[in-house]
Coordinates of N, CA and C in Angstrom, one line a residue:
Chain A
Q576 N -94.0 -46.9 -50.1 CA -95.3 -46.3 -50.3 C -95.6 -45.3 -49.1
Q577 N -95.7 -44.0 -49.5 CA -95.9 -43.0 -48.5 C -97.4 -42.9 -48.2
Q578 N -97.8 -43.4 -47.0 CA -99.2 -43.4 -46.6 C -99.7 -42.2 -46.0
V579 N -98.8 -41.3 -45.5 CA -99.2 -40.1 -44.9 C -98.3 -39.0 -45.5
K580 N -99.0 -38.1 -46.2 CA -98.3 -37.0 -46.9 C -98.5 -35.7 -46.1
Q581 N -97.4 -35.0 -45.9 CA -97.4 -33.8 -45.1 C -96.8 -32.6 -45.9
S582 N -97.5 -31.5 -45.7 CA -97.0 -30.3 -46.3 C -97.3 -29.0 -45.4
P583 N -96.5 -28.0 -45.6 CA -95.3 -27.8 -46.4 C -94.1 -28.5 -45.7
Q584 N -93.0 -28.5 -46.5 CA -91.8 -29.0 -45.9 C -91.2 -28.1 -44.9
S585 N -91.3 -26.8 -45.2 CA -90.8 -25.8 -44.2 C -91.8 -24.6 -44.2
L586 N -91.8 -23.9 -43.1 CA -92.7 -22.8 -42.9 C -92.1 -21.8 -42.0
I587 N -92.1 -20.5 -42.5 CA -91.6 -19.4 -41.7 C -92.7 -18.4 -41.4
V588 N -92.9 -18.1 -40.1 CA -93.9 -17.1 -39.7 C -93.3 -16.1 -38.7
Q589 N -94.0 -15.0 -38.6 CA -93.6 -14.1 -37.6 C -94.3 -14.4 -36.3
K590 N -93.7 -14.0 -35.2 CA -94.3 -14.2 -33.8 C -95.8 -13.7 -33.9
G591 N -96.7 -14.5 -33.3 CA -98.1 -14.2 -33.3 C -98.8 -14.7 -34.5
G592 N -98.1 -15.2 -35.5 CA -98.8 -15.7 -36.7 C -99.4 -17.1 -36.4
I593 N -100.1 -17.6 -37.4 CA -100.8 -18.9 -37.2 C -100.4 -19.9 -38.3
P594 N -99.3 -20.6 -38.0 CA -98.8 -21.6 -39.0 C -99.8 -22.7 -39.1
I595 N -100.0 -23.2 -40.3 CA -100.9 -24.4 -40.5 C -100.1 -25.4 -41.3
I596 N -100.2 -26.7 -40.8 CA -99.5 -27.8 -41.4 C -100.6 -28.8 -41.7
N597 N -100.5 -29.3 -43.0 CA -101.5 -30.2 -43.5 C -101.0 -31.6 -43.7
C598 N -101.9 -32.6 -43.5 CA -101.5 -34.0 -43.7 C -102.7 -34.7 -44.4
A599 N -102.4 -35.6 -45.2 CA -103.4 -36.4 -45.9 C -103.0 -37.9 -45.8
Y600 N -104.0 -38.8 -45.6 CA -103.6 -40.2 -45.4 C -104.4 -41.0 -46.4
E601 N -104.0 -42.2 -46.6 CA -104.7 -43.1 -47.6 C -105.4 -44.3 -47.0
N602 N -104.8 -44.8 -45.9 CA -105.3 -46.0 -45.3 C -106.5 -45.7 -44.4
T603 N -107.7 -46.2 -44.8 CA -108.9 -45.9 -44.0 C -108.9 -46.7 -42.7
A604 N -108.0 -47.6 -42.5 CA -107.9 -48.4 -41.3 C -107.3 -47.6 -40.1
F605 N -106.6 -46.5 -40.5 CA -106.0 -45.6 -39.5 C -107.1 -45.1 -38.6
D606 N -106.9 -45.1 -37.3 CA -107.9 -44.5 -36.4 C -107.3 -43.7 -35.3
Y607 N -106.1 -43.3 -35.4 CA -105.5 -42.5 -34.4 C -104.5 -41.6 -35.1
F608 N -104.6 -40.3 -34.9 CA -103.8 -39.3 -35.6 C -103.1 -38.3 -34.6
P609 N -101.8 -38.6 -34.3 CA -101.1 -37.8 -33.4 C -100.2 -36.8 -34.1
W610 N -99.9 -35.7 -33.5 CA -98.8 -34.8 -33.9 C -97.7 -34.8 -32.9
Y611 N -96.5 -34.9 -33.5 CA -95.3 -34.9 -32.7 C -94.5 -33.7 -33.0
Q612 N -93.8 -33.2 -31.9 CA -92.9 -32.0 -32.0 C -91.5 -32.5 -31.7
Q613 N -90.6 -32.1 -32.5 CA -89.2 -32.5 -32.3 C -88.2 -31.3 -32.4
F614 N -87.5 -31.1 -31.3 CA -86.5 -30.1 -31.2 C -85.1 -30.7 -31.6
P615 N -84.2 -29.9 -32.2 CA -82.9 -30.4 -32.6 C -82.2 -31.2 -31.5
G616 N -81.7 -32.4 -31.8 CA -81.0 -33.2 -30.8 C -81.9 -33.9 -29.8
K617 N -83.2 -33.8 -30.0 CA -84.1 -34.5 -29.1 C -85.0 -35.5 -29.8
G618 N -85.7 -36.3 -29.1 CA -86.6 -37.2 -29.7 C -88.0 -36.6 -29.9
P619 N -88.8 -37.1 -30.8 CA -90.2 -36.5 -31.0 C -90.9 -36.7 -29.7
A620 N -91.8 -35.7 -29.4 CA -92.7 -35.7 -28.2 C -94.1 -35.5 -28.7
L621 N -95.0 -36.2 -28.1 CA -96.4 -36.1 -28.5 C -96.9 -34.7 -28.1
L622 N -97.6 -34.0 -29.1 CA -98.1 -32.7 -28.9 C -99.6 -32.7 -28.6
I623 N -100.3 -33.4 -29.5 CA -101.8 -33.4 -29.5 C -102.2 -34.6 -30.4
A624 N -103.3 -35.2 -30.2 CA -103.8 -36.3 -31.0 C -105.3 -36.3 -31.1
I625 N -105.8 -36.9 -32.2 CA -107.2 -36.9 -32.4 C -107.6 -38.3 -33.0
R626 N -108.9 -38.6 -32.7 CA -109.5 -39.8 -33.3 C -110.5 -39.4 -34.3
P627 N -110.8 -40.2 -35.4 CA -111.7 -39.7 -36.5 C -113.1 -39.4 -36.2
D628 N -113.6 -39.7 -34.9 CA -114.9 -39.4 -34.6 C -115.1 -38.0 -34.1
V629 N -114.0 -37.3 -34.1 CA -114.0 -35.9 -33.6 C -113.5 -35.0 -34.8
S630 N -114.1 -33.9 -35.0 CA -113.7 -33.0 -36.1 C -112.7 -32.0 -35.7
E631 N -112.6 -31.7 -34.4 CA -111.6 -30.7 -34.0 C -111.2 -30.9 -32.5
K632 N -110.0 -30.7 -32.2 CA -109.5 -30.9 -30.9 C -108.5 -29.7 -30.6
K633 N -108.7 -29.1 -29.4 CA -107.8 -28.0 -29.1 C -107.2 -28.3 -27.7
E634 N -105.8 -28.0 -27.7 CA -105.1 -28.1 -26.4 C -104.2 -26.9 -26.4
G635 N -104.6 -25.9 -25.5 CA -103.8 -24.7 -25.4 C -103.8 -24.0 -26.8
R636 N -102.6 -23.7 -27.3 CA -102.5 -22.9 -28.6 C -102.6 -23.9 -29.8
F637 N -102.6 -25.1 -29.6 CA -102.6 -26.1 -30.6 C -104.0 -26.7 -30.9
T638 N -104.3 -26.7 -32.2 CA -105.6 -27.2 -32.6 C -105.4 -28.2 -33.8
I639 N -106.1 -29.3 -33.7 CA -106.2 -30.2 -34.8 C -107.5 -30.1 -35.4
S640 N -107.6 -30.0 -36.8 CA -108.8 -30.1 -37.5 C -108.8 -31.4 -38.3
F641 N -109.9 -32.1 -38.3 CA -109.9 -33.4 -38.9 C -111.1 -33.5 -39.9
N642 N -110.8 -33.9 -41.1 CA -111.9 -34.1 -42.2 C -111.8 -35.6 -42.6
K643 N -112.7 -36.4 -42.1 CA -112.7 -37.8 -42.3 C -113.0 -38.1 -43.8
S644 N -113.9 -37.5 -44.4 CA -114.3 -37.8 -45.7 C -113.2 -37.5 -46.7
A645 N -112.5 -36.4 -46.4 CA -111.4 -36.0 -47.3 C -110.1 -36.7 -46.9
K646 N -110.1 -37.4 -45.8 CA -108.9 -38.1 -45.3 C -107.7 -37.1 -45.1
Q647 N -108.1 -36.0 -44.5 CA -107.1 -35.0 -44.2 C -107.2 -34.5 -42.8
F648 N -106.1 -34.0 -42.3 CA -106.1 -33.4 -41.0 C -105.0 -32.3 -40.9
S649 N -105.1 -31.4 -40.1 CA -104.2 -30.3 -40.0 C -103.9 -29.8 -38.6
L650 N -102.8 -29.2 -38.4 CA -102.4 -28.6 -37.1 C -102.3 -27.1 -37.3
H651 N -103.0 -26.4 -36.4 CA -102.9 -24.9 -36.3 C -102.2 -24.5 -35.0
I652 N -101.3 -23.6 -35.1 CA -100.7 -23.1 -33.9 C -101.0 -21.6 -33.7
M653 N -101.8 -21.4 -32.7 CA -102.3 -20.0 -32.5 C -101.2 -19.2 -31.8
D654 N -101.1 -17.9 -32.1 CA -100.2 -17.0 -31.4 C -98.8 -17.6 -31.3
S655 N -98.3 -18.0 -32.4 CA -97.0 -18.8 -32.4 C -95.9 -17.9 -31.8
Q656 N -95.0 -18.6 -31.2 CA -93.9 -18.1 -30.4 C -92.5 -18.6 -31.0
P657 N -91.4 -17.9 -30.8 CA -90.1 -18.4 -31.2 C -89.8 -19.8 -30.6
G658 N -90.3 -20.0 -29.4 CA -90.1 -21.3 -28.8 C -90.8 -22.5 -29.5
D659 N -91.7 -22.1 -30.4 CA -92.4 -23.2 -31.1 C -91.6 -23.7 -32.3
S660 N -90.5 -23.0 -32.6 CA -89.7 -23.4 -33.7 C -89.1 -24.8 -33.5
A661 N -89.5 -25.7 -34.4 CA -89.2 -27.1 -34.2 C -89.6 -27.8 -35.5
T662 N -89.4 -29.1 -35.6 CA -90.0 -29.9 -36.7 C -91.2 -30.6 -36.2
Y663 N -92.3 -30.5 -37.0 CA -93.6 -31.1 -36.6 C -93.9 -32.3 -37.5
F664 N -94.3 -33.4 -36.9 CA -94.6 -34.5 -37.7 C -96.1 -34.9 -37.4
C665 N -96.8 -35.1 -38.5 CA -98.1 -35.8 -38.3 C -97.9 -37.3 -38.4
A666 N -98.8 -38.1 -37.9 CA -98.6 -39.5 -37.9 C -100.0 -40.1 -37.9
A667 N -100.0 -41.4 -38.2 CA -101.3 -42.2 -38.1 C -101.0 -43.6 -37.7
S668 N -101.9 -44.2 -37.1 CA -101.8 -45.6 -36.7 C -103.2 -46.3 -36.7
G669 N -103.1 -47.6 -36.8 CA -104.4 -48.4 -36.7 C -104.5 -49.0 -35.4
A670 N -105.6 -49.6 -35.1 CA -105.9 -50.2 -33.8 C -105.7 -51.7 -33.9
G671 N -105.2 -52.2 -32.8 CA -105.2 -53.7 -32.6 C -104.2 -54.4 -33.5
G672 N -104.4 -55.7 -33.4 CA -103.5 -56.6 -34.3 C -102.1 -56.3 -34.1
T673 N -101.3 -56.2 -35.1 CA -99.9 -56.0 -35.0 C -99.6 -54.5 -35.2
S674 N -100.7 -53.6 -35.0 CA -100.5 -52.2 -35.2 C -100.0 -51.5 -34.0
Y675 N -99.7 -52.2 -33.0 CA -99.4 -51.6 -31.7 C -98.2 -50.6 -31.9
G676 N -98.6 -49.3 -31.7 CA -97.6 -48.3 -31.7 C -96.9 -48.1 -33.1
K677 N -97.5 -48.7 -34.1 CA -96.8 -48.6 -35.4 C -97.3 -47.3 -36.1
L678 N -96.6 -46.2 -35.7 CA -96.9 -44.9 -36.3 C -96.3 -44.8 -37.7
T679 N -97.2 -44.4 -38.6 CA -96.7 -44.0 -39.9 C -96.6 -42.5 -40.0
F680 N -95.4 -42.0 -40.1 CA -95.2 -40.6 -40.0 C -95.2 -39.9 -41.4
G681 N -95.6 -38.6 -41.3 CA -95.5 -37.7 -42.5 C -94.0 -37.3 -42.6
Q682 N -93.7 -36.6 -43.6 CA -92.3 -36.2 -43.9 C -91.7 -35.2 -43.0
G683 N -92.6 -34.5 -42.2 CA -92.1 -33.5 -41.3 C -92.2 -32.1 -41.9
T684 N -92.4 -31.1 -41.0 CA -92.4 -29.7 -41.4 C -91.5 -28.9 -40.4
I685 N -90.5 -28.2 -41.0 CA -89.6 -27.4 -40.2 C -90.3 -26.1 -40.0
L686 N -90.7 -25.7 -38.8 CA -91.3 -24.4 -38.5 C -90.3 -23.5 -37.9
T687 N -90.2 -22.3 -38.4 CA -89.4 -21.2 -37.8 C -90.3 -20.1 -37.5
V688 N -90.3 -19.7 -36.3 CA -91.1 -18.5 -35.8 C -90.1 -17.4 -35.5
H689 N -90.1 -16.3 -36.3 CA -89.3 -15.2 -36.1 C -89.8 -14.2 -35.0
P690 N -88.9 -13.7 -34.2 CA -89.4 -12.8 -33.1 C -90.0 -11.5 -33.6
Chain B
D509 N -85.2 -37.4 -13.8 CA -85.1 -38.8 -14.2 C -85.5 -38.9 -15.7
T510 N -84.6 -39.6 -16.4 CA -84.8 -39.8 -17.9 C -85.8 -40.9 -18.0
A511 N -86.9 -40.7 -18.8 CA -87.9 -41.8 -19.0 C -87.4 -42.9 -19.9
V512 N -86.9 -42.5 -21.1 CA -86.4 -43.4 -22.0 C -84.9 -43.0 -22.3
S513 N -84.0 -43.8 -22.0 CA -82.6 -43.4 -22.1 C -81.9 -44.4 -23.1
Q514 N -81.1 -43.8 -24.0 CA -80.4 -44.6 -25.0 C -78.9 -44.4 -24.8
T515 N -78.1 -45.4 -25.0 CA -76.6 -45.2 -25.1 C -76.1 -46.1 -26.2
P516 N -75.0 -45.6 -26.9 CA -74.5 -44.2 -26.7 C -75.3 -43.2 -27.5
K517 N -75.1 -41.9 -27.3 CA -75.8 -40.9 -28.0 C -75.2 -40.7 -29.4
Y518 N -73.9 -40.9 -29.5 CA -73.2 -40.8 -30.8 C -72.3 -42.1 -31.0
L519 N -72.3 -42.5 -32.3 CA -71.5 -43.7 -32.7 C -70.9 -43.4 -34.0
V520 N -69.6 -43.5 -34.1 CA -68.9 -43.3 -35.3 C -68.0 -44.6 -35.5
T521 N -68.2 -45.2 -36.7 CA -67.6 -46.5 -36.9 C -67.3 -46.7 -38.4
Q522 N -66.5 -47.7 -38.6 CA -66.2 -48.1 -40.0 C -67.1 -49.1 -40.6
M523 N -67.3 -49.1 -41.9 CA -68.1 -50.1 -42.6 C -67.6 -51.5 -42.2
G524 N -68.5 -52.4 -42.1 CA -68.2 -53.7 -41.8 C -68.1 -54.1 -40.3
N525 N -68.1 -53.0 -39.5 CA -68.0 -53.3 -38.0 C -69.4 -53.7 -37.5
D526 N -69.4 -54.2 -36.3 CA -70.6 -54.5 -35.5 C -70.8 -53.5 -34.4
K527 N -72.0 -53.0 -34.2 CA -72.2 -52.1 -33.0 C -73.6 -52.4 -32.4
S528 N -73.7 -51.9 -31.1 CA -74.9 -52.1 -30.4 C -75.4 -50.8 -29.8
I529 N -76.7 -50.6 -29.7 CA -77.3 -49.5 -29.0 C -78.2 -50.0 -27.9
K530 N -78.1 -49.4 -26.7 CA -78.9 -49.9 -25.6 C -80.0 -48.9 -25.3
C531 N -81.1 -49.5 -24.8 CA -82.3 -48.6 -24.5 C -82.9 -49.1 -23.2
E532 N -83.2 -48.2 -22.3 CA -83.9 -48.6 -21.1 C -85.0 -47.6 -20.8
Q533 N -86.1 -48.0 -20.3 CA -87.2 -47.1 -19.9 C -87.7 -47.4 -18.5
N534 N -87.9 -46.3 -17.8 CA -88.3 -46.5 -16.4 C -89.7 -46.0 -16.2
L535 N -90.6 -46.1 -17.2 CA -92.0 -45.7 -17.1 C -92.9 -46.8 -16.8
G536 N -92.4 -48.1 -16.7 CA -93.3 -49.2 -16.5 C -94.1 -49.6 -17.7
H537 N -93.7 -49.2 -18.9 CA -94.4 -49.5 -20.1 C -94.2 -50.9 -20.5
D538 N -95.2 -51.4 -21.3 CA -95.1 -52.9 -21.7 C -94.6 -53.0 -23.1
T539 N -94.5 -52.0 -23.9 CA -94.1 -52.1 -25.3 C -92.9 -51.1 -25.6
M540 N -92.0 -51.6 -26.3 CA -90.8 -50.8 -26.7 C -90.6 -50.9 -28.2
Y541 N -90.0 -49.9 -28.8 CA -89.8 -49.8 -30.2 C -88.4 -49.3 -30.6
W542 N -88.0 -49.6 -31.8 CA -86.9 -48.9 -32.5 C -87.5 -48.2 -33.7
Y543 N -87.2 -46.9 -33.8 CA -87.5 -46.2 -35.0 C -86.2 -45.6 -35.6
K544 N -86.2 -45.5 -36.9 CA -85.0 -45.0 -37.6 C -85.4 -43.6 -38.3
Q545 N -84.5 -42.6 -38.1 CA -84.7 -41.3 -38.7 C -83.6 -41.1 -39.7
D546 N -83.9 -40.9 -40.9 CA -82.9 -40.8 -41.9 C -82.4 -39.3 -42.0
S547 N -81.5 -39.1 -43.0 CA -81.0 -37.8 -43.1 C -82.0 -36.7 -43.5
K548 N -83.1 -37.1 -44.1 CA -84.2 -36.2 -44.4 C -85.2 -36.1 -43.3
K549 N -84.9 -36.6 -42.2 CA -85.7 -36.6 -41.0 C -86.9 -37.5 -41.0
F550 N -87.0 -38.4 -42.0 CA -88.1 -39.3 -42.1 C -88.0 -40.4 -41.1
L551 N -89.1 -40.6 -40.3 CA -89.1 -41.5 -39.2 C -89.9 -42.8 -39.7
K552 N -89.2 -44.0 -39.4 CA -89.9 -45.2 -39.8 C -89.7 -46.3 -38.7
I553 N -90.7 -47.0 -38.4 CA -90.6 -48.0 -37.4 C -89.7 -49.2 -37.9
M554 N -88.9 -49.7 -37.0 CA -88.1 -50.9 -37.4 C -88.7 -52.2 -36.6
F555 N -88.8 -52.0 -35.3 CA -89.2 -53.2 -34.5 C -90.1 -52.7 -33.4
S556 N -90.9 -53.6 -32.9 CA -91.6 -53.4 -31.6 C -91.7 -54.7 -30.8
Y557 N -91.5 -54.5 -29.5 CA -91.6 -55.6 -28.6 C -92.7 -55.3 -27.6
N558 N -93.6 -56.3 -27.3 CA -94.6 -56.2 -26.3 C -94.3 -57.3 -25.3
N559 N -94.1 -56.9 -24.0 CA -93.7 -57.9 -23.0 C -92.7 -58.9 -23.4
K560 N -91.6 -58.4 -24.0 CA -90.4 -59.1 -24.5 C -90.7 -59.9 -25.7
E561 N -91.9 -59.9 -26.3 CA -92.2 -60.6 -27.5 C -92.2 -59.7 -28.7
L562 N -91.5 -60.2 -29.8 CA -91.4 -59.4 -31.0 C -92.8 -59.3 -31.6
I563 N -93.3 -58.1 -31.9 CA -94.6 -57.8 -32.4 C -94.5 -57.4 -33.9
I564 N -93.6 -56.4 -34.1 CA -93.4 -55.8 -35.4 C -92.0 -55.9 -35.8
N565 N -91.8 -56.5 -37.1 CA -90.5 -56.5 -37.7 C -90.7 -56.0 -39.1
E566 N -90.3 -54.7 -39.3 CA -90.8 -54.0 -40.5 C -89.8 -54.1 -41.6
T567 N -89.6 -55.3 -42.2 CA -88.7 -55.6 -43.3 C -87.4 -54.9 -43.2
V568 N -86.8 -55.2 -42.0 CA -85.5 -54.6 -41.7 C -84.4 -55.7 -42.1
P569 N -83.3 -55.4 -42.7 CA -82.3 -56.4 -43.0 C -81.9 -57.2 -41.8
N570 N -81.6 -58.5 -42.1 CA -81.2 -59.4 -41.0 C -80.0 -59.0 -40.2
R571 N -79.3 -58.0 -40.7 CA -78.1 -57.5 -40.0 C -78.5 -56.8 -38.7
F572 N -79.8 -56.4 -38.6 CA -80.3 -55.7 -37.5 C -81.0 -56.7 -36.6
S573 N -80.5 -56.9 -35.3 CA -81.2 -57.8 -34.4 C -81.5 -57.2 -33.1
P574 N -82.8 -57.0 -32.8 CA -83.2 -56.5 -31.5 C -83.2 -57.6 -30.5
K575 N -83.0 -57.2 -29.2 CA -83.1 -58.1 -28.1 C -83.7 -57.4 -27.0
S576 N -84.7 -58.1 -26.4 CA -85.4 -57.5 -25.2 C -85.2 -58.5 -24.0
P577 N -84.2 -58.2 -23.2 CA -84.0 -59.1 -22.0 C -85.1 -59.0 -21.0
D578 N -85.8 -57.9 -20.9 CA -86.9 -57.7 -20.0 C -87.7 -56.5 -20.5
K579 N -88.9 -56.3 -19.9 CA -89.8 -55.3 -20.4 C -89.2 -53.9 -20.4
A580 N -88.2 -53.6 -19.6 CA -87.7 -52.3 -19.5 C -86.5 -52.0 -20.4
H581 N -86.0 -53.1 -21.1 CA -84.9 -52.9 -21.9 C -85.1 -53.4 -23.4
L582 N -84.6 -52.7 -24.3 CA -84.6 -53.2 -25.7 C -83.3 -52.7 -26.4
N583 N -82.5 -53.6 -26.8 CA -81.2 -53.3 -27.4 C -81.3 -53.6 -28.9
L584 N -80.4 -52.9 -29.6 CA -80.3 -53.1 -31.1 C -78.9 -53.4 -31.4
H585 N -78.7 -54.6 -32.0 CA -77.3 -54.9 -32.5 C -77.3 -54.9 -34.0
I586 N -76.3 -54.3 -34.6 CA -76.2 -54.2 -36.0 C -74.9 -54.8 -36.5
N587 N -75.0 -55.8 -37.3 CA -73.8 -56.5 -37.9 C -73.4 -55.9 -39.2
S588 N -72.1 -56.0 -39.5 CA -71.6 -55.6 -40.9 C -72.2 -54.3 -41.3
L589 N -71.9 -53.3 -40.6 CA -72.5 -51.9 -40.9 C -72.2 -51.5 -42.3
E590 N -73.2 -50.8 -42.9 CA -73.0 -50.3 -44.2 C -73.2 -48.7 -44.2
L591 N -72.8 -48.1 -45.2 CA -72.9 -46.6 -45.2 C -74.3 -46.2 -45.1
G592 N -75.3 -46.9 -45.7 CA -76.7 -46.6 -45.6 C -77.3 -46.7 -44.2
D593 N -76.6 -47.3 -43.3 CA -77.1 -47.4 -41.9 C -76.9 -46.2 -41.1
S594 N -76.2 -45.2 -41.7 CA -76.0 -43.9 -41.0 C -77.4 -43.3 -40.8
A595 N -77.7 -43.0 -39.6 CA -79.1 -42.4 -39.3 C -79.1 -42.1 -37.8
V596 N -80.2 -41.6 -37.4 CA -80.5 -41.5 -35.9 C -81.5 -42.6 -35.5
Y597 N -81.1 -43.4 -34.6 CA -82.0 -44.4 -34.1 C -82.7 -44.0 -32.8
F598 N -84.0 -44.1 -32.8 CA -84.8 -43.7 -31.6 C -85.4 -45.0 -31.0
C599 N -85.2 -45.1 -29.7 CA -86.0 -46.0 -28.9 C -87.2 -45.3 -28.4
A600 N -88.3 -46.1 -28.2 CA -89.5 -45.5 -27.7 C -90.2 -46.5 -26.9
S601 N -91.1 -46.1 -26.0 CA -91.9 -47.0 -25.3 C -93.4 -46.5 -25.2
S602 N -94.3 -47.4 -24.8 CA -95.7 -47.0 -24.7 C -96.4 -48.0 -23.7
L603 N -97.5 -47.6 -23.3 CA -98.3 -48.4 -22.4 C -99.4 -49.1 -23.1
N604 N -99.8 -50.2 -22.7 CA -100.9 -51.0 -23.3 C -100.7 -51.2 -24.8
G605 N -99.5 -51.5 -25.1 CA -99.2 -51.9 -26.5 C -99.4 -50.7 -27.5
G606 N -99.4 -49.5 -27.0 CA -99.5 -48.4 -27.9 C -101.0 -48.0 -28.2
L607 N -101.9 -48.8 -27.7 CA -103.3 -48.4 -28.0 C -103.8 -47.1 -27.3
T608 N -103.1 -46.7 -26.3 CA -103.4 -45.4 -25.7 C -102.9 -44.3 -26.6
G609 N -102.0 -44.7 -27.5 CA -101.6 -43.7 -28.6 C -100.4 -43.0 -28.3
E610 N -99.9 -42.9 -27.1 CA -98.7 -42.0 -26.9 C -97.4 -42.9 -26.8
L611 N -96.5 -42.5 -27.6 CA -95.1 -43.1 -27.6 C -94.2 -42.1 -26.9
F612 N -93.3 -42.6 -26.0 CA -92.3 -41.7 -25.4 C -91.0 -42.1 -26.1
F613 N -90.4 -41.1 -26.7 CA -89.1 -41.4 -27.4 C -87.9 -41.0 -26.5
G614 N -86.8 -41.7 -26.7 CA -85.5 -41.3 -26.2 C -85.0 -40.2 -27.0
E615 N -83.7 -39.8 -26.7 CA -83.1 -38.6 -27.4 C -82.4 -39.0 -28.6
G616 N -82.3 -40.3 -28.9 CA -81.7 -40.8 -30.1 C -80.3 -41.1 -30.0
S617 N -79.8 -42.0 -30.9 CA -78.4 -42.4 -31.0 C -78.0 -42.2 -32.5
R618 N -77.1 -41.2 -32.7 CA -76.7 -40.9 -34.0 C -75.6 -41.8 -34.4
L619 N -75.8 -42.6 -35.4 CA -74.8 -43.6 -36.0 C -74.3 -43.0 -37.3
T620 N -73.0 -42.9 -37.3 CA -72.3 -42.5 -38.6 C -71.3 -43.6 -39.0
V621 N -71.6 -44.1 -40.2 CA -70.7 -45.2 -40.7 C -69.8 -44.6 -41.8
L622 N -68.5 -44.8 -41.6 CA -67.6 -44.2 -42.5 C -67.0 -45.2 -43.5

């Protein structure tokens, strides 16, 4: 059962464009929503994260928008650069109990930024 | 200094063999994990250990056996390898059982079963 659905599967933008990646979740017990960035041959690395009591969080060129009622969240990359070309994963996890670090990942989005 | 290191980076082996992947973290974290990334890049948790105690065992076949000799190490042994075990296996670690939210991943171990 896929609890976090991510779209699109792939995305191509020109340098300076604003790619947007969307995710939707089902489990209302999730209370932490990180985005990970993965370059070829490397492990995923945390990019930015948000908790559901906040509707938007910005770190540098990366912004998460969160809609708790719709159970959706999205990543926007402002002024995208060729170096941003990577696979992006949204994820969700719950708090406490046996949920320690149990991230449920979306399917991933391969982003290509052309110069 | 590598924060989470895995060895080997590549493993090519025949069906039916047994193999191990080792992981070490030098971040002082108390929780370690194994995640599996399949050919479609889908990431799924397999196990987690908190202070050497198994916390999560995510319906993984018994052929997979994790072992945590201490908080800084988490190894994965796989018996009787099958074709479907081919994947990239990522070790990760976190502080405070992951409640801080950030997992640090290693660079992965690519297992190919022929």
